[in-house]
Amino acid sequence: MRYLFISLCYFSLLSCATIPDQAYHKVVCDIEDSCAKTELDANIKPVTNMVIVNGVSVFREDQVEKKQGDTIANTSFNLLYLEYAENGQKFEGTRQLDVIKRAMATSNKPVYLVIYVNSWNNNASSDQPSPDLVSFPYLLARRNFQNPEMNVIGVYIGWNGKKHQNALANILSVQNRAKVADTIGKKGEVRADIISLVNNVQENPHSGYTLIIGKSFGGRLLSRAFIDDLAQAKSVKDWPLGSRSLLVTLNSAIGADAFDKIYQNMPDPDPNSGLTLQRPFWINLTSKDDWVTGKAFPKARLIGQKLSDLAKKRTIGHYIPYVSHSITIENGDSPYKKFECFSSYNSHDSHDSHGIEAQDGKATLMPMPNVRGIEPWFKIPLQDPNYSRANRRNDNGNLTNSFCDETRYVYENPNAIGTDGRYYTTVLRPLYHRSESRLGYMWNFHTDQSVIGYRPEEAKVIKNSGKHNAYVQTILGRMADDMLFTSPEK
């Protein structure tokens, strides 16, 4: 009876207005399959109306309410589009791709290519912009602000993630949209097109880097596109996106079952290659505060929406046996709490105290800002040699005994007014739920709204759930930069 009721509701809602599968950003050329350079150039217009306030907050110029002491920084970047039909083929042939490559070819600086794949309930419409499209310029403005020596080119990969105008009809179309994302990722042209763009960046006279991001169903789409490549990688030479790219999936709405092959035999450097892993090719970050992937995803089948294999109902980021680390951000210059963490950096400190001051015969930890800037935020913390299920560190921060298993890194915002917001400390901790697991070319992070969440002023503009949808924040972008600009292997 329940399924009959669901079916009746579903088919009645199908009569609601549907959103056509279409391109929103057409490239018009006199000759359809061959655009002149001047025609391509007409589609490349820098976006210059986004500003950074006090080194953190992003606004359009017309939104800024400047206060005394505020610093305002202008930004400039390109925002271009690459749109796919539900069958996985590009709407515009090669025209949109040619515009992007033309923007790279005419750049007089190294290119920082930022690719974003839209998620469920989103598309590329500018007339009624979805939250993903509203958010993307925030990310691009921040990347330009942090990397002024590079030309930031944003590519919004659009597909019909929003099928209906009616909200309830959209909820009941989630399985259908998941299948479309799977088709575009597995059978479409998107994989080859992204590889082509990445190669173009790396072969550009100025060279450069590529950051590739997919959230929710966008992460699902990217996972379908590149998971087989990851499974077969034995070194960076086998990875089609090369050493100057980073694939980031956020709150990815894909079941853990899709990654079984990866976690049964995690790809990592060949032990005979002489290479040391410095960072992965692919990171997945999932917020434990995200109810969409944490609670709604595994229960979707209750309304007739099957999104994953029955054996593993949880997403890749909520399936604890596959989670490798936790990462969170603490406001302020947050020092190490344990003696072992200070002493582990003795070789880096020229002072006799090594951050420890003797008072009344007792050792007292002293603040050592330099300690928290020596290693990158993603430096792999040491694993406790006495690991057991009884003493592992978990999401609640339970500590192992007499062992430093965390990496802290301090980010400074020199434009902050006063001390509020000037420092942020990332805290990376391993989650050894499987002692036999090894780190390889994919790291799976459990995080929270300190990493995936909007600033209050941005939430007023973007107006959706930051715990699931946010991907534009300052520190997350800086963390991605630092990992991207580090070679995967040495």
PDB file of C-alpha atoms in Angstrom, residues 120-121 167 171 174 216 251-253 286-300 303 307 313-315 318 446-449 452 464-470:
ATOM      1  CA  TRP A 120      21.402  17.945  -7.554  1.00  0.00           C
ATOM      2  CA  ASN A 121      18.673  20.608  -7.747  1.00  0.00           C
ATOM      3  CA  ALA A 167       9.995  21.028  -4.772  1.00  0.00           C
ATOM      4  CA  ILE A 171      12.641  15.164  -4.115  1.00  0.00           C
ATOM      5  CA  VAL A 174      16.420  12.215  -6.864  1.00  0.00           C
ATOM      6  CA  SER A 216      26.838  16.092  -3.685  1.00  0.00           C
ATOM      7  CA  ASN A 251      29.631  15.707   0.721  1.00  0.00           C
ATOM      8  CA  SER A 252      29.615  13.328  -2.208  1.00  0.00           C
ATOM      9  CA  ALA A 253      26.228  11.644  -2.667  1.00  0.00           C
ATOM     10  CA  THR A 286      32.220  14.882   4.187  1.00  0.00           C
ATOM     11  CA  SER A 287      30.773  16.856   7.069  1.00  0.00           C
ATOM     12  CA  LYS A 288      29.398  14.885   9.965  1.00  0.00           C
ATOM     13  CA  ASP A 289      26.968  17.822  10.303  1.00  0.00           C
ATOM     14  CA  ASP A 290      25.534  17.177   6.823  1.00  0.00           C
ATOM     15  CA  TRP A 291      22.119  15.556   7.291  1.00  0.00           C
ATOM     16  CA  VAL A 292      21.580  15.182   3.525  1.00  0.00           C
ATOM     17  CA  THR A 293      24.317  12.581   3.006  1.00  0.00           C
ATOM     18  CA  GLY A 294      24.298  11.402   6.617  1.00  0.00           C
ATOM     19  CA  LYS A 295      20.590  10.750   7.169  1.00  0.00           C
ATOM     20  CA  ALA A 296      18.540  11.426   4.037  1.00  0.00           C
ATOM     21  CA  PHE A 297      20.740   9.412   1.645  1.00  0.00           C
ATOM     22  CA  PRO A 298      20.487   6.038   3.444  1.00  0.00           C
ATOM     23  CA  LYS A 299      16.740   6.505   4.004  1.00  0.00           C
ATOM     24  CA  ALA A 300      15.917   7.581   0.443  1.00  0.00           C
ATOM     25  CA  ILE A 303      10.312   6.881  -0.528  1.00  0.00           C
ATOM     26  CA  LEU A 307      20.837   5.602  -4.428  1.00  0.00           C
ATOM     27  CA  LYS A 313      23.543   2.260   2.483  1.00  0.00           C
ATOM     28  CA  ARG A 314      25.914   4.999   3.588  1.00  0.00           C
ATOM     29  CA  THR A 315      27.836   7.425   1.437  1.00  0.00           C
ATOM     30  CA  HIS A 318      29.876   8.400   6.255  1.00  0.00           C
ATOM     31  CA  HIS A 446      35.472  13.333   8.064  1.00  0.00           C
ATOM     32  CA  THR A 447      34.959  16.989   8.865  1.00  0.00           C
ATOM     33  CA  ASP A 448      32.358  19.431  10.211  1.00  0.00           C
ATOM     34  CA  GLN A 449      30.817  22.820   9.540  1.00  0.00           C
ATOM     35  CA  ILE A 452      32.094  23.019   5.059  1.00  0.00           C
ATOM     36  CA  ASN A 464      20.805  27.328   1.326  1.00  0.00           C
ATOM     37  CA  SER A 465      22.164  24.743   3.741  1.00  0.00           C
ATOM     38  CA  GLY A 466      25.843  25.493   4.192  1.00  0.00           C
ATOM     39  CA  LYS A 467      26.408  22.218   6.008  1.00  0.00           C
ATOM     40  CA  HIS A 468      25.700  20.389   2.757  1.00  0.00           C
ATOM     41  CA  ASN A 469      26.281  22.952   0.027  1.00  0.00           C
ATOM     42  CA  ALA A 470      29.128  25.264   1.032  1.00  0.00           C
TER      43      ALA A 470
END
